[in-house]
Coordinates of C-alpha atoms and ligand atoms in Angstrom, one line a residue:
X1388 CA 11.2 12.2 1.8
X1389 CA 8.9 10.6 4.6
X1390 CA 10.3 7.6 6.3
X1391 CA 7.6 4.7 6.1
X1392 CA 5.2 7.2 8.0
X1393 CA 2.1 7.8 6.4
X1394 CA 2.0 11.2 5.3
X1395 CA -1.7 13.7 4.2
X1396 CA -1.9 14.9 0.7
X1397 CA 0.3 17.9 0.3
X1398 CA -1.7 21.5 0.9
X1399 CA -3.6 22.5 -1.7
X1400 CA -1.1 25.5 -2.4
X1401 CA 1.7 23.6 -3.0
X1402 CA 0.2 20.7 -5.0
X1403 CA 0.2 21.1 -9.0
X1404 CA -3.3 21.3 -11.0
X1405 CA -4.7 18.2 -11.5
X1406 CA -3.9 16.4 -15.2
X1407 CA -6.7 17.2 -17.6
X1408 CA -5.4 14.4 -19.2
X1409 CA -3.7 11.3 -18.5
X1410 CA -1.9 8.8 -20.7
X1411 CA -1.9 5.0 -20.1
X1412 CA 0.6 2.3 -21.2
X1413 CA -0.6 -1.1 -21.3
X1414 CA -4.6 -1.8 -21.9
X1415 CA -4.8 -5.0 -19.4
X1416 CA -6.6 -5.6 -15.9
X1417 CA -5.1 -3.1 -14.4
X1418 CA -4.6 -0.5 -17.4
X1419 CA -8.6 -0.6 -18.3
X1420 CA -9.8 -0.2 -14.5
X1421 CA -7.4 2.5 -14.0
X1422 CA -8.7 4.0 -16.7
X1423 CA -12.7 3.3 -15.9
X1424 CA -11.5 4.9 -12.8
X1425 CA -9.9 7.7 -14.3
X1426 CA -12.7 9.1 -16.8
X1427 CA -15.2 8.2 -14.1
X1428 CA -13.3 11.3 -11.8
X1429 CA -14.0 13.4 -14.9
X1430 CA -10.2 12.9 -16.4
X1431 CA -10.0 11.9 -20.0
X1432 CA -7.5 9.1 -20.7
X1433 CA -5.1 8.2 -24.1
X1434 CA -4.5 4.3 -23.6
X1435 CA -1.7 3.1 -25.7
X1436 CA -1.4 -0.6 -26.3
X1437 CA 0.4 -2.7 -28.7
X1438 CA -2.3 -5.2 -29.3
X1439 CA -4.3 -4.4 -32.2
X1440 CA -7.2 -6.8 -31.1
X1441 CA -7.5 -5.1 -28.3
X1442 CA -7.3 -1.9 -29.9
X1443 CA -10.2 -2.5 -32.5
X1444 CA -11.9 -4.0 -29.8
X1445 CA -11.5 -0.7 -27.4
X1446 CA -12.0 2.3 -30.1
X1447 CA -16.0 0.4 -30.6
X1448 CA -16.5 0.9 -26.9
X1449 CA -15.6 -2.9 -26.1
X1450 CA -14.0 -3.5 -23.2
X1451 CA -11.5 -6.9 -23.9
X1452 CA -11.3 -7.9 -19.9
X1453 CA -14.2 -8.7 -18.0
X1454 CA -14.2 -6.9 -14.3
X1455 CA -17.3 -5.8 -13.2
X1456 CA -18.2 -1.9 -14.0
X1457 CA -15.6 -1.6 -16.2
X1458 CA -17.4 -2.1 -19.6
X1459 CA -20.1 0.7 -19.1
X1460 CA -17.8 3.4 -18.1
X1461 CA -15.3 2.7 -21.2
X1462 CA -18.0 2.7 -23.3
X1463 CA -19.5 5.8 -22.2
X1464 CA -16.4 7.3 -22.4
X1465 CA -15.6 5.9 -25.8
X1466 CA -19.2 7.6 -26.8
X1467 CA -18.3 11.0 -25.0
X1468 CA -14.7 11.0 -26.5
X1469 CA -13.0 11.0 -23.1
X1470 CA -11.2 7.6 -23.7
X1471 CA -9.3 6.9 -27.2
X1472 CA -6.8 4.3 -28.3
X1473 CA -3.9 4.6 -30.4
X1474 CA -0.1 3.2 -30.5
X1475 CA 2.0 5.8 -28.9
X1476 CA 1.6 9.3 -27.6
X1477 CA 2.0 12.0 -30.3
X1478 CA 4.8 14.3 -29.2
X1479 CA 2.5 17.4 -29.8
X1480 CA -0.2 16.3 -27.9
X1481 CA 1.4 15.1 -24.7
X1482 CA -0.2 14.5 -21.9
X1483 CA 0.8 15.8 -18.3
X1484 CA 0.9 12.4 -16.8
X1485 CA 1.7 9.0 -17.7
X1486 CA 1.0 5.3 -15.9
X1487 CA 2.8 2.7 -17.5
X1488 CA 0.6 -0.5 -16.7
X1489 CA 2.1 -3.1 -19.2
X1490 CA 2.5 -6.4 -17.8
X1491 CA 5.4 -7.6 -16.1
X1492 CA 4.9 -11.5 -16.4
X1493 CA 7.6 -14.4 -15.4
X1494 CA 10.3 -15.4 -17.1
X1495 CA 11.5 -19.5 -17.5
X1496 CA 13.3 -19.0 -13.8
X1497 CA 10.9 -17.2 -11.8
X1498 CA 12.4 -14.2 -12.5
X1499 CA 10.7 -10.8 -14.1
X1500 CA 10.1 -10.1 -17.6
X1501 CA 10.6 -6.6 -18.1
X1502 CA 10.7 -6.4 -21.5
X1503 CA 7.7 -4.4 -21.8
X1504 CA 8.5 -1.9 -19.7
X1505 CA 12.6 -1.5 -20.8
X1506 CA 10.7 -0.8 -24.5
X1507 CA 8.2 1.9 -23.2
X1508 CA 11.1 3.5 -21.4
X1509 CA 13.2 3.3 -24.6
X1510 CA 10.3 4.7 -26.7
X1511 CA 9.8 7.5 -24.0
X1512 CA 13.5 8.7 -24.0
X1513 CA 13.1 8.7 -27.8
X1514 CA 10.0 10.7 -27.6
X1515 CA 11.8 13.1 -25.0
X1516 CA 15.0 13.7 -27.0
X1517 CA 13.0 15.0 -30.0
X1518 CA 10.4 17.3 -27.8
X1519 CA 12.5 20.2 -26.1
X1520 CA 9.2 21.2 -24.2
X1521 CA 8.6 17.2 -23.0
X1522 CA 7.7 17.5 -19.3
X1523 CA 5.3 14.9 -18.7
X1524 CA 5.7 12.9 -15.4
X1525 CA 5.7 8.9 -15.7
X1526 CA 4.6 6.9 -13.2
X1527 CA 4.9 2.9 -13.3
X1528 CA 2.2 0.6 -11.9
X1529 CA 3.4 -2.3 -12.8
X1530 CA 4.7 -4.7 -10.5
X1531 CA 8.8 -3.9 -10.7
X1532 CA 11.1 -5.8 -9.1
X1533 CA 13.7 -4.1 -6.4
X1534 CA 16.4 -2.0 -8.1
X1535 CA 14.3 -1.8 -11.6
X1536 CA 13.9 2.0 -11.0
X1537 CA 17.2 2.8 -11.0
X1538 CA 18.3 0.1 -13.6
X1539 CA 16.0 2.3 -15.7
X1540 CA 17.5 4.9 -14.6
X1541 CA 20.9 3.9 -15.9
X1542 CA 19.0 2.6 -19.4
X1543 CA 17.5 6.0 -19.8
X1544 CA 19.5 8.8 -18.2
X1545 CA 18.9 11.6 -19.7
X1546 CA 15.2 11.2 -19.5
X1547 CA 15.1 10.8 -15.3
X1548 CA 17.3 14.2 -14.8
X1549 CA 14.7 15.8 -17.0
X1550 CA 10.8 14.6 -15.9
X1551 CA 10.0 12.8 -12.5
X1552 CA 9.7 9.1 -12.6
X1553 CA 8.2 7.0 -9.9
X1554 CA 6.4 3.9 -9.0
X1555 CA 3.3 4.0 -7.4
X1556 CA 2.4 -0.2 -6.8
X1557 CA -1.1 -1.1 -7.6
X1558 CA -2.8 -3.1 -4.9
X1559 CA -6.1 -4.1 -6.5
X1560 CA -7.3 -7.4 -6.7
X1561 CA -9.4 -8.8 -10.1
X1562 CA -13.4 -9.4 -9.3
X1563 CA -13.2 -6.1 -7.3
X1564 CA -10.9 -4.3 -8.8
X1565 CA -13.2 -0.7 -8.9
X1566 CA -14.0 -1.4 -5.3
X1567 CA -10.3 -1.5 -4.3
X1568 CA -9.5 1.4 -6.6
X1569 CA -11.8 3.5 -4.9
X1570 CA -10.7 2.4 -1.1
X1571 CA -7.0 1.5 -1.3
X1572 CA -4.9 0.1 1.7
X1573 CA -2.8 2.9 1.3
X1574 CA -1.2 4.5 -1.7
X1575 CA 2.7 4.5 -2.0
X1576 CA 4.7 6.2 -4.1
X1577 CA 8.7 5.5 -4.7
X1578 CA 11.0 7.5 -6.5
X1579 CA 14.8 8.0 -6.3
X1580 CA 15.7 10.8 -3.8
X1581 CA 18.6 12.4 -5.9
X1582 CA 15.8 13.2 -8.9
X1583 CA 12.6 15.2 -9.9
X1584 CA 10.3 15.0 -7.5
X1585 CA 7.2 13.5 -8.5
X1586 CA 4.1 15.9 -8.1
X1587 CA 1.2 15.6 -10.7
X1588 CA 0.4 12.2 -9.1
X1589 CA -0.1 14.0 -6.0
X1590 CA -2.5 15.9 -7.3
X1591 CA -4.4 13.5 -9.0
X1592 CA -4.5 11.3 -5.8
X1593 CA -6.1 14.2 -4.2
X1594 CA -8.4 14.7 -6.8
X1595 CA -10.0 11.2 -6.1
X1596 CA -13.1 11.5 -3.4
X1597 CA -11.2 8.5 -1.4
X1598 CA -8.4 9.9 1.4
X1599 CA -6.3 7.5 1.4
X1600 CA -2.9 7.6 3.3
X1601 CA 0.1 8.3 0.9
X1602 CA 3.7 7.9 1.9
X1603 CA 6.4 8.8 -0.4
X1604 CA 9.3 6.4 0.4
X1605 CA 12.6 5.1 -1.5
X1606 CA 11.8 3.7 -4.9
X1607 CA 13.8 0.4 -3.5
X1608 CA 11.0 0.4 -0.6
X1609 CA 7.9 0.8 -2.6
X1610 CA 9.4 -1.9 -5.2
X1611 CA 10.1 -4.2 -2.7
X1612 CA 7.2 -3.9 -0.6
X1613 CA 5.0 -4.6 -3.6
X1614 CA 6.8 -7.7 -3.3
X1615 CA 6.5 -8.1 0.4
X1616 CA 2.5 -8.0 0.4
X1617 CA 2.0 -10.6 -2.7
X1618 CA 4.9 -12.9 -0.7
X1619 CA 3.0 -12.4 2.3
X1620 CA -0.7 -12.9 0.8
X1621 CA 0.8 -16.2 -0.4
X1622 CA 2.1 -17.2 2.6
X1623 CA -1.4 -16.6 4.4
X1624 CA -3.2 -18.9 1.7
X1625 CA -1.0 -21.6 2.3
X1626 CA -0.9 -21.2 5.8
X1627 CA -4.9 -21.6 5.5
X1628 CA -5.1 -24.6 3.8
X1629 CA -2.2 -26.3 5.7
X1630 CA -4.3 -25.6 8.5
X1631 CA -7.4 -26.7 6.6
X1632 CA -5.7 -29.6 5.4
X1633 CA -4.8 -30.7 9.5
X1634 CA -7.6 -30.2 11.1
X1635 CA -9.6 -32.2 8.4
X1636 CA -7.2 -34.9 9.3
X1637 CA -8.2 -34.9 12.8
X1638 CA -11.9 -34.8 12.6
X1639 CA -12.0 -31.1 13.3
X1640 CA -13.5 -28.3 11.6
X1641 CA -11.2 -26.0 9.9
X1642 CA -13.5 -23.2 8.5
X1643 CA -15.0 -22.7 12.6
X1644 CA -11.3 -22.9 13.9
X1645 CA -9.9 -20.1 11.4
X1646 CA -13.2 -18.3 12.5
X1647 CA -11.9 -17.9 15.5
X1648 CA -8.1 -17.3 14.3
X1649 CA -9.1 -14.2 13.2
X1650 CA -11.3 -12.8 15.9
X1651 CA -7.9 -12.2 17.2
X1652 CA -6.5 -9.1 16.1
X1653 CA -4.8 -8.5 18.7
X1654 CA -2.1 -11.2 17.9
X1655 CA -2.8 -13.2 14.7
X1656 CA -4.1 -10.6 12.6
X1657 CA -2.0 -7.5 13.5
X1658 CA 1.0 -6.2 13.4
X1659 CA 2.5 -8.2 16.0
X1660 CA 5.5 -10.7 14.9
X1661 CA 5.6 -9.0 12.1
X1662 CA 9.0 -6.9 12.8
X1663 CA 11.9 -8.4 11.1
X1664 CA 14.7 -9.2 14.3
X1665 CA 15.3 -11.8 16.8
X1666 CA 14.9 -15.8 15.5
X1667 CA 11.5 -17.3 17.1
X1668 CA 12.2 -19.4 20.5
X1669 CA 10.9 -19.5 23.9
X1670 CA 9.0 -22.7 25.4
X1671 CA 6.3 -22.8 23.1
X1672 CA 6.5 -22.0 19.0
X1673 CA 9.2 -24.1 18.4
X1674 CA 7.7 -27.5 20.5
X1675 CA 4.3 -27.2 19.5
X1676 CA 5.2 -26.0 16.0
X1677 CA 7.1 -29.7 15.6
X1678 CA 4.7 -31.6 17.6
X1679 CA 1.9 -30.0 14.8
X1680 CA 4.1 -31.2 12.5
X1681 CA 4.4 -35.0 14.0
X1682 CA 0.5 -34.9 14.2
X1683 CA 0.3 -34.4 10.9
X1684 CA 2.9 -36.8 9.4
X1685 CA 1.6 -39.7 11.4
X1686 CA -2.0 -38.8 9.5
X1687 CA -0.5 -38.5 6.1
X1688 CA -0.2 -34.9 5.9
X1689 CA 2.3 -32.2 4.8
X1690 CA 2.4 -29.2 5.6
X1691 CA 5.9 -27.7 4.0
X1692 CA 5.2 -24.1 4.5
X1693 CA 5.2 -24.8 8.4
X1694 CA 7.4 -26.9 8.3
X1695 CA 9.9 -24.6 6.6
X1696 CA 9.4 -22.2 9.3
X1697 CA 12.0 -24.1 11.1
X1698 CA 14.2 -24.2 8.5
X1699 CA 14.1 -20.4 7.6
X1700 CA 14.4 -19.8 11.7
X1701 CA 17.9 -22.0 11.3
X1702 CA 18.4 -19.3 8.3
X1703 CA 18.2 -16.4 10.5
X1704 CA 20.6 -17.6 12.9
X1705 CA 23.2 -18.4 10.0
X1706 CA 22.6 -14.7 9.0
X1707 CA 23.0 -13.5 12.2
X1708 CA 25.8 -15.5 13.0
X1709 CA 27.6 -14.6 9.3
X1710 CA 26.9 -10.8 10.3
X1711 CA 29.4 -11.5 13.6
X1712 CA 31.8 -13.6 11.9
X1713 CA 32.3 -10.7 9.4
X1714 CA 33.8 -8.5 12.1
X1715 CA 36.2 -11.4 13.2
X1716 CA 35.4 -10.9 16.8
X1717 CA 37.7 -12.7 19.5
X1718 CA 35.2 -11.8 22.4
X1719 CA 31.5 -10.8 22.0
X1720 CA 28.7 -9.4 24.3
X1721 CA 25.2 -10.8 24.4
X1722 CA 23.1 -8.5 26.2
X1723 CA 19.8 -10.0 26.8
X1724 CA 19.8 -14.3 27.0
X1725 CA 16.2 -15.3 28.1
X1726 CA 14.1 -15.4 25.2
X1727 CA 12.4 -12.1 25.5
X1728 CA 12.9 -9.3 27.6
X1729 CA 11.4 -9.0 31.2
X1730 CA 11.8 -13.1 31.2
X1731 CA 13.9 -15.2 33.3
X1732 CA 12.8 -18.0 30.9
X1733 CA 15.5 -19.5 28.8
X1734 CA 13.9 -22.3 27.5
X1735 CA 14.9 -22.9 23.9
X1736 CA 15.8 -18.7 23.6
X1737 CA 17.9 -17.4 20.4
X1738 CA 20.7 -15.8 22.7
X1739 CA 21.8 -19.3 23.7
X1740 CA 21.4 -20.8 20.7
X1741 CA 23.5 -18.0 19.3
X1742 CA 26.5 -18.5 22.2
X1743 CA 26.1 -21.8 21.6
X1744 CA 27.1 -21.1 18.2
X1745 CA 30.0 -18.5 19.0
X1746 CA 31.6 -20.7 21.8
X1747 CA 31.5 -23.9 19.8
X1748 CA 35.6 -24.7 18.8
X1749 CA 36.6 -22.0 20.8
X1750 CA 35.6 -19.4 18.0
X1751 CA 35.1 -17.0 20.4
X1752 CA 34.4 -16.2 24.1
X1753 CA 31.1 -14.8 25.0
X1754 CA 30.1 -12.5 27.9
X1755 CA 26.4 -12.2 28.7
X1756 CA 23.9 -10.2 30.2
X1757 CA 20.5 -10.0 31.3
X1758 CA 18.3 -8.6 33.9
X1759 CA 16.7 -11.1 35.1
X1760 CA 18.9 -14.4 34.6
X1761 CA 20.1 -14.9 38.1
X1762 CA 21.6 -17.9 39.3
X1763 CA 20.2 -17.5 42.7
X1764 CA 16.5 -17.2 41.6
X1765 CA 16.4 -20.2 39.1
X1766 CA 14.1 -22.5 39.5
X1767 CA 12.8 -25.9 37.8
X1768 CA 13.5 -26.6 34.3
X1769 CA 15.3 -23.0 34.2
X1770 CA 17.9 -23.8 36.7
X1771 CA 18.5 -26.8 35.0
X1772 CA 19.0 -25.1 31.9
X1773 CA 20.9 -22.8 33.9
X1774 CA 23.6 -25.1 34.9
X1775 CA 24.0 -26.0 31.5
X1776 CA 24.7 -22.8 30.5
X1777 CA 27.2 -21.7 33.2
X1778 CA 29.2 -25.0 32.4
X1779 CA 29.5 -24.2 28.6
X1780 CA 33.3 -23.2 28.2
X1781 CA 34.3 -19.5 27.4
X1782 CA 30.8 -17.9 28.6
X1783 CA 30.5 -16.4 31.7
X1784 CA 27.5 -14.2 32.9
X1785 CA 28.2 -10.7 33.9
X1786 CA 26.4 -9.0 36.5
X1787 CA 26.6 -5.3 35.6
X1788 CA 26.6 -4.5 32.0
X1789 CA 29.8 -2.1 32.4
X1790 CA 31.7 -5.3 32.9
X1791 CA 30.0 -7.4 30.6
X1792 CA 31.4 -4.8 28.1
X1793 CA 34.9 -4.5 29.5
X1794 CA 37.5 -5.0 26.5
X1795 CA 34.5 -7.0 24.1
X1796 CA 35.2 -6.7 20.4
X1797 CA 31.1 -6.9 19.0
X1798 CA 28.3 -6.2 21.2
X1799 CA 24.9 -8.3 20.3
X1800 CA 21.8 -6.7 21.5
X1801 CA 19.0 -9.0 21.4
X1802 CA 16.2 -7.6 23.9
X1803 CA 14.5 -4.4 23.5
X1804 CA 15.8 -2.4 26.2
X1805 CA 16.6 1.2 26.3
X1806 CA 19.4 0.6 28.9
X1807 CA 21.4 -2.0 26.6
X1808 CA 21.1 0.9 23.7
X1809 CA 22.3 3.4 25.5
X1810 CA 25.1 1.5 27.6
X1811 CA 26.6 1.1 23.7
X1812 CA 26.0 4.0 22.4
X1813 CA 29.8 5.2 22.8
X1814 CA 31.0 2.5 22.5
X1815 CA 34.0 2.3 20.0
X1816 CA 33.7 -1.6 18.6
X1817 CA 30.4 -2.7 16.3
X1818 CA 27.3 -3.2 17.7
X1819 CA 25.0 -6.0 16.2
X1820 CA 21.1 -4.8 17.3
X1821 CA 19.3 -7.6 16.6
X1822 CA 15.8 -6.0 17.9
X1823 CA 16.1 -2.8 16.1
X1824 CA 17.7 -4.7 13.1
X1825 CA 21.0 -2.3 13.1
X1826 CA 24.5 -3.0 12.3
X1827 CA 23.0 -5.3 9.4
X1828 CA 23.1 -3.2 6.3
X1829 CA 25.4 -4.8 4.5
X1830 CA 24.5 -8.1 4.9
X1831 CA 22.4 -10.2 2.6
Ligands
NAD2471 N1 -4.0 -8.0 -12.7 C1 -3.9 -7.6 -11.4 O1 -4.8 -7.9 -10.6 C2 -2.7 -6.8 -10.9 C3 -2.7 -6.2 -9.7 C4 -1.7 -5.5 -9.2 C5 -0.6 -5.3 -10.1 N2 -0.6 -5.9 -11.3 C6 0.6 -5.7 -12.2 O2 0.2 -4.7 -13.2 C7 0.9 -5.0 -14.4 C8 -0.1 -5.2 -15.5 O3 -0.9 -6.3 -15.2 P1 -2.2 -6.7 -16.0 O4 -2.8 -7.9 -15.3 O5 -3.0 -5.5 -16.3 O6 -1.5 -7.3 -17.4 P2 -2.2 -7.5 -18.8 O7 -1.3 -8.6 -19.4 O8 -3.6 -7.8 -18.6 O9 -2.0 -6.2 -19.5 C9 -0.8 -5.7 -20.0 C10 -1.1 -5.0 -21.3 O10 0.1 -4.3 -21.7 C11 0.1 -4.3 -23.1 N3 1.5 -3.9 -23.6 C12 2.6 -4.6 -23.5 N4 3.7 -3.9 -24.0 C13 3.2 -2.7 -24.3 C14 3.8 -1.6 -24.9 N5 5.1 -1.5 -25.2 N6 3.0 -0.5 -25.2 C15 1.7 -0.6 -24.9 N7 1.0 -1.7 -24.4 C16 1.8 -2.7 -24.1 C17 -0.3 -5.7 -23.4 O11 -0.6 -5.9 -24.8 C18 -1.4 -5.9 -22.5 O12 -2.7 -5.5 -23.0 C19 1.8 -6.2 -14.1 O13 3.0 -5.8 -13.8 C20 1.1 -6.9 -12.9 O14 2.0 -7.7 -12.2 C21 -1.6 -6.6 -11.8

């Protein structure tokens, strides 16, 4: 199984024929366009879908949602007999795959309904027990929580040792929803690594004239970055209009100023700060993120999401901090205390924060270790800092890293520097790295 690196298609020779047939569960926004999309590759479809409005509605070539280009390719299809509707798929007729598309909506606390999709697995298992040949593979498409594969796993056992079962998440939006079925992100398929291996969706992702990149990754990963992209997609939107909402407020124009926000892609729209690790610090995001804040307030407005990005920064030091606790350590290592590597700056940086934190009622004593934190090249507001620092009790500054590691219980690496990974790499106590995001796994 590839790890969260795009992978091609499989070769041709070791891919299985493409389904002649495909079955869908679940006749809504994203059943009907995968379907459209489906018959429109020259693969005839058997929706099945509980309601019967939508049912009589489907079988006279009526397409119940509206998304554009979806109505003339069901109803051509309808015509040509490539599309029908029924209940359930008849256990002599099977077909080879199966997308299970059913919605997945809310429950009264935010949590997910899956309801729909527990039933279609129950009916499946049924359907399985009472065909000996049953080999069709299912693949969900509805949006699953983490862990929901394997809790239907444990619901249906017999069924996942017998046929592959994956999910493949479904990023198209509504409006556009052919457009983004024919030039997807990416496509991302999850399964559990013990079981059959899914393979017919392979196939019929290679079938499709688009190339798009597919990585087969933990079912836990694809479930929870399904998750990760709607979380994030909201967190942009809000972000926007917070934004919008300031810069109204101060006579500016927002729509000009997030123009120019996202000419750069070299650090607001990429990948950078986008790598879960150290806390954010340093001289500038935190001030400036407050003083936003001030501006705002003193104009009437709120802007929570921001706002909370101070909060869930103090989070990340708790969890970090909880992480060391958990090892009980009497005396711990920071290697790296400016705010980023290659800095001498140590304005507001995590590492101090975080030996703050650790040296506070003699919890522990801290040893620390950095590059290019020198007492003798301070200067300004740094060697003010500085002498701060040197008189906080129980930390001292090490020059070499050997010593900074003499007889420490838990190293914490916070800059990215291939010297501090390999100085602990023998090293027989735990080894916290905050950059790389290792020695965390079981915390949560
Ligand atoms: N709509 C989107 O833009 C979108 C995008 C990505 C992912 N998703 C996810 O895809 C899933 C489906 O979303 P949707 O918007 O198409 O939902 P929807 O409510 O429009 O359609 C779901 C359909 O499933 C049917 N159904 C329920 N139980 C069934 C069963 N046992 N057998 C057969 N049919 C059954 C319902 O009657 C309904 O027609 C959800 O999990 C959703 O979160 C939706």
């Amino acid at each position: 199984m590839k790890k969260a690196s795009p992978s091609l298609l499989p070769e041709l020779s070791q891919r299985d024929p493409i389904p002649a047939k495909v079955g869908i569960f679940g006749l809504g926004y994203v059943g009907l366009t995968t379907a459209a999309c489906l018959i429109e590759n020259g693969i005839s479809v058997e929706g099945y879908e509980v309601s019967p409005q939508k049912q009589q509605l489907l079988k006279k070539g009526i397409c119940p949602i509206s998304e554009p280009g979806v109505q003339a390719l069901i109803e051509k299809a309808v015509r040509e007999g490539r599309f029908c509707v029924k209940d359930f798929p008849d256990g002599n007729k099977l077909p080879d795959l199966i997308l299970i598309c059913v919605g997945t909506p809310s429950t009264s606390n935010g949590s997910t309904d899956l309801r729909h999709v527990k039933k279609v697995f129950r009916q499946l298992n049924q359907l399985s027990a009472e065909n000996p040949s049953f080999g069709t593979e299912l693949i969900i498409r509805s949006t699953i929580p983490p862990g929901t594969l394997d809790m239907l796993r444990k619901l249906c056992p017999r069924l996942f040792v017998r046929v592959p079962v994956a999910f493949y998440p479904e990023f198209l939006r509504e409006g556009t929803a052919l457009e983004d079925f024919h030039s997807p992100p990416q496509s991302i398929i999850g399964s559990i690594p013990s079981l059959p291996k899914p393979k017919k969706i392979f196939s019929l992702l290679a079938s499709f004239t688009f190339q798009t990149p597919v990585t087969h990754v933990n079912a836990v990963t694809a479930e929870s970055l399904k998750f990760a992209c709607n979380a994030y997609h909201a967190v942009k939107v809000s972000f926007a209009n917070e934004i919008g909402r300031w810069i109204t407020s101060l006579g500016g124009d927002p729509l000009e100023v997030m123009e120019l926000f996202c000419r750069d892609t070299k650090l607001n729209t990429s990948s950078k700060y986008l790598r879960p690790g150290n806390p954010f610090g340093g001289s500038c995001l935190l001030k400036d993120t407050r003083s936003m804040l001030q501006l705002g307030k003193k104009r009437g407005i709120n802007m929570p999401m921001i706002e909370h990005c101070l909060t869930s920064n103090q989070d990340h030091f708790k969890f970090i901090d909880a992480a060391i606790r958990s090892h009980k350590p009497r005396i711990v290592t920071i290697l790296g205390i400016a705010f980023k590597k290659d800095s001498d700056d140590i304005r507001e940086s995590p590492s101090v924060r975080l030996l703050r934190m650790l040296t506070a009622k003699k919890r522990c004593r801290v040893i620390g270790h950095d590059f290019m934190v020198k007492k003798e090249t301070a200067i300004g507001v740094n060697q003010l800092l500085q002498n701060q620092l040197f008189q906080i009790p129980n930390f001292s500054l090490e020059e070499s890293i050997k010593k900074a590691l003499e007889g420490t219980d838990l190293v914490l690496i916070m800059h990215n520097d291939l010297r501090y990974s390999q100085a602990v790499a023998k090293l027989p106590v735990p080894v916290l790295n905050v950059v790389s995001w290792q020695g965390f796994q079981s915390c949560g």
